[in-house]
Amino acid sequence: MGKIKADFLLHNAGQLVTAAGFSERPKRGAELADIGMVENGALAAQDGVIAAVGPEAQVREQVELDRDARVIDAGGRVVLPGLVDPHTHVVFAGSREHELEMKIAGMSYLEILARGGGILDTVRATRAAGREELAAAGRRYLDQMLAHGTTTAEAKSGYGLTTGDEMKILAVIRELDGSHPVDLASTFLGAHAIPPEYKTNPDAFVDLVTEEMLPAVAREGLAEFCDVFCEEGVFTVEQSRRILLAARRLGMRPKVHADEIVSLGGAELAAELGAVSADHLMAVSEEGIRRLAESGTVAVLLPATTFCLMGKQYAPARLMIERGVAVALASDFNPGSSPVNSMQVVMGLACRQLKMTPAEVISAVTINAAHALGRAARVGSLEPGKQADLVVFDAVDYRYLMYRFGINLATTVIKKGKVVVGG
Ligand code: IZC
Ligand code: ZN
């Protein structure tokens, strides 16, 4: 049998974590602990696609390397699939460090928003910013994410809240997706807050979202997903259902900011609508957990948000895993509730605050995170035919990634078979 051609080889990986075997459906329960680890592993790729992966001797046997192939010696260290961050608000202007003192003094996230601050602060800054300024800020945040090992991320709109400003943000997301190594999945989040113009008539804003914004976004093909901030004082379950049904009719798959602060039934709504993910879930009900477990919806947990909100109640990850919910993790990177864009920080918090094991965390930031973006056929695990996105970490045991906390351990990042960070 002829050998497989390869223009890229990574070898001498002490622990090559493949997360393989779950491209068809997300991992649940005990499956989350199965990370597909290969000791002394290697991975070969051709034209950015994985050609062979496994024990080094076997991979070398299978492939024929190009004369000028790129060869990377992992030095006996840990190699993971490129991390997937399935929930971010990465395109925005300004920042909100002034909220720190308010939060320390005890003011809640929803109180700050009700007073016209919070999201609405960022909306003012984002409306005033031009496309170039927004793209430059977004590029800087994506550079940081890539340097920390994220190779695929979701990006939401939601700081425009007018048709033109939402389209502006989605156009910036498209531009960044085409020009930055991090692959972006775009989500329309026009229903992120009630803008001041509609404060006395929120249903009229819901009409604007369904009748004007969604058709315009669909016409330009600017979003794969549609999300709603379903929360007390923001959008009700009924308003959220209206918006997500309209989006679904236009071909956008639903996502839901569900049961973050108050238990409204966002998880139940996500399951009912066949949403690709239900995100946050700090206040999810028993019934919500039951519905998610029976559904194909991935629960995306965001422990950095709970931490930054100085919250006491983290999402009940252990209970969800026990009940069979497919769990993923994300940063929720945004200027208010989570100015955190390193998935390594999220991984450290997930062990300590969600009591997820290091192996479960690996599954939740790779293949299950890819499922939360409908991209598991392409990314999230190291298997032949999938994109050659991988990260070398300065560690010899994968548990070290969660154990050391707050520093960047990613040394080399490879995107589609090309070294994009380190060397
Ligand atoms: O800017 O506060 N939760 N949306 C829902 C956010 C946090 C982003 C923000
Ligand atoms: Zn969010």
XYZ file of C-alpha atoms and ligand atoms in Angstrom:
433
model
C 0.000 0.000 0.000
C 1.292 3.475 -0.895
C 2.308 5.884 1.791
C 0.282 8.982 2.647
C 1.969 12.222 1.613
C 2.553 14.852 4.303
C 3.947 18.400 4.322
C 3.808 18.703 8.129
C 4.912 16.466 10.995
C 4.737 17.029 14.713
C 6.542 14.315 16.642
C 7.851 13.446 20.101
C 4.628 14.439 21.896
C 4.881 12.909 25.386
C 1.093 13.099 25.674
C -0.799 13.594 22.422
C -4.393 14.214 23.492
C -6.614 13.449 20.481
C -10.158 13.770 21.960
C -11.057 11.393 19.111
C -14.153 9.312 18.484
C -16.882 11.881 19.101
C -17.225 13.892 15.902
C -20.804 12.652 15.409
C -22.244 13.507 18.818
C -20.988 15.255 21.959
C -19.584 13.352 24.927
C -21.834 12.796 27.927
C -21.327 11.398 31.432
C -18.336 9.073 31.773
C -17.393 9.658 28.103
C -16.099 13.102 29.105
C -13.178 11.463 30.926
C -12.061 9.631 27.756
C -9.590 12.019 26.121
C -7.972 9.648 23.626
C -4.431 10.096 24.874
C -1.502 8.672 22.889
C 1.915 8.506 24.567
C 4.942 9.289 22.388
C 2.599 10.456 19.678
C 2.958 12.111 16.309
C 0.664 13.835 13.842
C 1.151 14.331 10.112
C -0.799 16.699 7.875
C -1.093 17.598 4.224
C -2.509 20.926 2.992
C -3.730 21.785 6.497
C -5.669 18.550 6.968
C -4.658 15.745 9.338
C -3.311 12.760 7.380
C -2.227 10.446 10.199
C -2.168 10.524 13.989
C -1.055 7.991 16.612
C 2.089 6.479 18.138
C 5.148 8.007 16.462
C 6.492 4.737 15.010
C 3.125 4.014 13.390
C 2.735 7.519 11.919
C 6.264 7.440 10.477
C 5.418 4.078 8.908
C 2.232 5.463 7.311
C 3.487 8.712 5.821
C 5.996 9.901 3.311
C 7.261 13.352 4.258
C 7.875 16.044 1.612
C 11.523 17.084 1.314
C 10.670 20.549 2.612
C 8.045 19.426 5.119
C 7.727 21.433 8.325
C 8.833 19.200 11.214
C 8.162 20.146 14.820
C 9.704 18.369 17.784
C 7.256 18.641 20.690
C 10.103 17.837 23.102
C 8.135 15.221 25.040
C 5.476 17.733 25.985
C 1.657 17.818 25.961
C -0.143 18.454 22.649
C -3.880 19.180 22.446
C -6.332 19.919 19.642
C -6.582 23.694 19.101
C -8.898 24.987 21.825
C -12.438 25.989 20.829
C -14.082 28.931 22.638
C -17.808 28.650 21.829
C -19.087 31.843 23.531
C -17.470 35.270 23.129
C -18.490 38.891 22.593
C -15.087 39.726 21.101
C -16.072 42.717 18.944
C -16.731 45.842 21.015
C -15.286 49.288 21.692
C -14.081 50.659 25.028
C -13.775 48.810 28.319
C -15.506 48.825 31.713
C -12.880 48.820 34.441
C -14.909 51.561 36.189
C -17.467 48.873 37.130
C -14.950 47.197 39.441
C -15.532 49.643 42.308
C -19.327 49.385 41.861
C -19.159 45.592 42.032
C -16.850 45.675 45.059
C -19.337 48.011 46.754
C -22.019 45.380 46.187
C -23.907 46.678 43.138
C -25.169 43.808 41.007
C -24.688 43.294 37.260
C -28.426 43.780 36.582
C -28.559 46.941 38.753
C -25.693 48.481 36.772
C -27.551 47.616 33.546
C -30.884 48.977 34.844
C -29.133 52.318 35.530
C -28.081 52.577 31.902
C -24.545 51.265 32.439
C -23.125 47.820 31.753
C -23.965 46.562 28.254
C -25.475 49.972 27.398
C -22.137 51.653 28.184
C -20.447 49.405 25.632
C -23.310 50.018 23.163
C -22.626 53.784 23.279
C -18.914 53.250 22.631
C -19.507 50.652 19.903
C -22.094 52.770 18.062
C -19.583 55.640 18.000
C -16.751 53.464 16.661
C -16.014 52.913 12.979
C -15.418 49.545 11.388
C -11.648 49.972 11.367
C -11.460 50.829 15.047
C -13.641 47.834 15.928
C -11.619 45.497 13.740
C -8.332 46.706 15.269
C -9.625 46.090 18.800
C -11.027 42.683 17.829
C -7.750 41.692 16.172
C -5.810 42.506 19.335
C -8.126 40.306 21.442
C -7.940 37.480 18.896
C -4.124 37.683 18.920
C -4.223 37.141 22.696
C -6.638 34.226 22.352
C -4.491 32.555 19.699
C -1.354 33.012 21.831
C -3.188 31.161 24.626
C -4.179 28.272 22.361
C -7.637 29.161 20.999
C -7.867 28.362 17.278
C -11.661 28.522 16.772
C -14.088 30.859 18.518
C -17.622 32.105 18.362
C -18.164 35.875 18.011
C -21.455 37.600 18.807
C -22.833 40.970 17.774
C -25.007 42.741 20.337
C -23.390 46.085 21.114
C -25.108 47.916 18.245
C -28.834 47.385 18.882
C -29.759 49.221 15.663
C -29.929 47.418 12.328
C -26.994 49.384 10.953
C -24.789 48.987 14.010
C -25.509 45.257 14.367
C -24.664 44.790 10.667
C -21.483 46.813 11.205
C -20.349 44.456 13.991
C -21.216 41.333 11.969
C -19.289 42.724 8.994
C -16.254 43.217 11.269
C -16.613 39.605 12.477
C -16.655 38.429 8.857
C -13.583 40.541 8.054
C -11.689 39.161 11.091
C -12.683 35.595 10.219
C -11.170 36.077 6.782
C -7.977 37.808 7.910
C -7.036 36.332 11.314
C -5.839 32.763 11.996
C -8.587 32.193 14.580
C -11.667 30.802 12.761
C -14.834 32.604 13.819
C -18.432 31.377 13.945
C -20.734 34.414 13.867
C -23.797 34.875 16.026
C -26.412 37.622 15.752
C -27.281 38.861 19.269
C -29.478 41.868 18.443
C -31.527 40.922 21.521
C -28.703 41.592 23.987
C -30.331 44.508 25.844
C -33.296 46.833 25.429
C -31.791 50.050 24.019
C -32.759 53.299 25.783
C -34.908 54.335 22.764
C -37.213 51.359 23.493
C -37.101 51.372 27.292
C -40.826 52.087 27.602
C -41.824 49.720 24.781
C -39.614 46.617 24.721
C -42.033 44.660 22.519
C -41.521 47.224 19.761
C -37.793 46.441 19.963
C -38.572 42.722 19.625
C -40.578 43.636 16.488
C -37.561 45.520 15.147
C -35.328 42.511 15.769
C -37.692 40.036 14.088
C -39.026 42.196 11.255
C -36.024 44.291 10.276
C -32.718 43.121 11.800
C -33.074 39.355 11.265
C -34.144 39.592 7.598
C -31.293 42.044 6.896
C -28.730 39.770 8.586
C -30.086 36.736 6.705
C -30.046 38.583 3.354
C -26.329 39.304 3.758
C -25.615 35.836 5.179
C -23.857 37.482 8.116
C -24.703 35.046 10.926
C -24.759 31.292 11.429
C -26.488 31.482 14.800
C -28.976 33.721 16.614
C -28.721 34.238 20.368
C -30.935 36.041 22.936
C -30.096 37.328 26.444
C -33.080 35.660 28.141
C -32.910 37.178 31.625
C -35.012 39.046 34.179
C -35.212 42.708 33.126
C -33.815 41.911 29.674
C -35.792 39.538 27.374
C -38.582 37.279 28.656
C -38.918 33.628 27.644
C -41.844 34.565 25.369
C -39.908 37.370 23.637
C -36.885 35.084 23.298
C -39.012 32.328 21.736
C -40.459 34.784 19.179
C -36.989 35.962 18.145
C -35.419 32.512 17.966
C -38.350 31.056 15.984
C -38.035 33.912 13.475
C -34.284 33.267 13.252
C -34.794 29.552 12.754
C -37.189 30.224 9.867
C -34.377 32.259 8.252
C -31.874 29.413 8.665
C -30.009 30.612 11.774
C -29.600 28.011 14.513
C -30.677 29.185 17.999
C -28.403 29.712 21.000
C -29.636 31.029 24.356
C -28.090 33.036 27.220
C -30.056 30.858 29.635
C -30.676 30.993 33.395
C -27.561 33.061 34.094
C -28.761 35.072 37.065
C -32.453 34.215 37.521
C -34.063 30.828 36.804
C -36.479 31.857 34.018
C -36.643 28.656 31.978
C -34.011 29.491 29.371
C -32.665 25.921 29.399
C -36.155 24.524 28.763
C -36.582 27.010 25.896
C -33.241 26.002 24.367
C -34.191 22.306 24.476
C -37.666 23.045 23.069
C -36.210 24.930 20.083
C -33.422 22.440 19.405
C -30.841 25.135 20.139
C -27.238 24.253 19.354
C -26.316 25.441 22.874
C -27.733 26.791 26.140
C -25.124 28.989 27.808
C -24.423 30.076 31.446
C -26.965 27.968 33.444
C -25.791 29.141 36.856
C -29.456 29.188 37.942
C -30.734 26.249 35.851
C -33.690 24.314 37.332
C -33.918 20.531 37.835
C -36.444 20.472 35.003
C -34.087 22.457 32.774
C -31.322 19.914 33.410
C -33.706 17.058 32.586
C -34.742 18.685 29.290
C -31.145 19.419 28.294
C -30.100 15.827 29.016
C -32.839 14.563 26.657
C -31.900 17.053 23.933
C -29.003 17.518 21.526
C -28.363 20.979 23.000
C -24.880 21.466 24.480
C -24.685 23.211 27.883
C -21.915 25.821 27.619
C -20.629 26.719 31.094
C -18.820 30.005 31.735
C -17.066 29.887 35.128
C -14.922 32.982 34.419
C -18.163 34.992 34.322
C -19.333 33.757 37.726
C -15.851 34.494 39.067
C -15.759 38.041 37.641
C -19.314 38.758 38.825
C -18.051 37.707 42.266
C -20.916 35.222 42.283
C -21.293 32.470 44.817
C -23.401 30.161 42.719
C -21.525 28.403 39.911
C -23.354 26.284 37.328
C -24.121 22.805 38.759
C -21.673 21.066 36.432
C -21.398 17.819 38.415
C -25.153 17.364 38.524
C -25.441 18.082 34.795
C -22.701 15.583 33.946
C -24.317 12.960 36.191
C -27.688 13.491 34.513
C -26.189 13.096 31.025
C -26.070 16.704 29.810
C -23.415 17.340 27.127
C -21.182 19.970 28.751
C -18.713 22.419 27.133
C -16.755 25.407 28.491
C -16.221 28.919 27.111
C -14.678 32.223 28.167
C -17.709 34.528 27.576
C -15.061 37.152 26.762
C -16.816 40.547 27.016
C -16.021 43.940 28.565
C -18.440 43.541 31.488
C -18.970 40.183 33.093
C -15.859 38.389 31.784
C -12.832 40.370 30.611
C -11.098 36.980 30.315
C -10.091 35.600 26.912
C -7.690 32.826 27.932
C -9.261 29.379 27.845
C -6.439 28.250 30.164
C -7.880 30.498 32.902
C -11.336 29.002 32.242
C -9.845 25.494 32.510
C -8.261 26.237 35.893
C -11.548 27.692 37.188
C -13.581 24.747 35.849
C -11.567 22.311 37.967
C -11.656 24.407 41.119
C -15.161 25.915 40.970
C -17.172 23.482 38.823
C -15.331 20.454 40.264
C -14.785 19.072 36.784
C -11.792 16.753 36.473
C -8.888 17.741 34.199
C -9.936 15.065 31.671
C -13.552 16.317 31.616
C -12.258 19.856 31.136
C -10.174 18.778 28.122
C -13.280 17.291 26.451
C -15.264 20.432 27.273
C -12.797 22.829 25.587
C -12.184 20.676 22.504
C -14.708 18.310 20.934
C -17.761 19.311 23.005
C -16.986 22.989 22.422
C -16.839 22.236 18.686
C -20.284 20.596 18.959
C -21.581 23.783 20.621
C -20.674 25.532 17.334
C -21.884 22.780 14.999
C -18.271 22.354 13.817
C -17.318 18.978 15.260
C -16.856 17.450 11.806
C -13.992 19.885 11.166
C -12.340 20.827 14.486
C -12.155 19.846 18.181
C -10.210 16.577 17.867
C -7.102 15.182 16.196
C -8.322 12.651 13.623
C -7.526 12.059 9.955
C -9.590 14.312 7.703
C -9.996 17.072 10.296
C -8.273 20.450 10.330
C -4.656 20.342 11.594
C -5.187 22.772 14.492
C -3.052 21.930 17.529
C -1.253 23.427 20.491
C 1.983 22.434 22.222
C 2.002 23.269 25.937
C 4.954 23.653 28.261
C 3.904 20.655 30.359
C 4.562 16.918 30.391
C 1.243 15.965 32.052
C -2.060 17.431 30.779
C -3.242 17.991 34.364
C -0.474 20.563 34.794
C -2.490 22.884 32.496
C -5.239 23.232 35.095
C -2.928 22.998 38.095
C -0.786 26.009 37.141
C -3.184 28.885 36.938
C -2.931 32.370 35.468
C 0.113 31.967 33.239
C 0.276 31.122 29.552
C 1.643 27.607 28.963
C 0.986 27.494 25.189
C 4.347 27.578 23.398
C 3.490 26.651 19.810
C 0.145 27.046 18.059
C -0.515 25.403 14.701
C -3.459 26.392 12.537
C -4.313 24.384 9.413
C -0.851 22.824 9.474
C 0.980 26.173 9.759
C 2.822 27.489 12.794
C 1.044 30.731 13.793
C 2.541 31.238 17.283
C 5.997 30.225 18.525
C 8.078 27.813 16.492
O -21.276 43.388 28.102
O -22.080 42.686 29.987
N -23.963 38.876 30.073
N -24.053 39.910 28.183
C -24.800 39.010 28.957
C -22.957 40.264 28.727
C -22.878 39.601 29.945
C -21.962 41.163 28.122
C -21.775 42.486 28.805
Zn -22.445 36.109 26.812
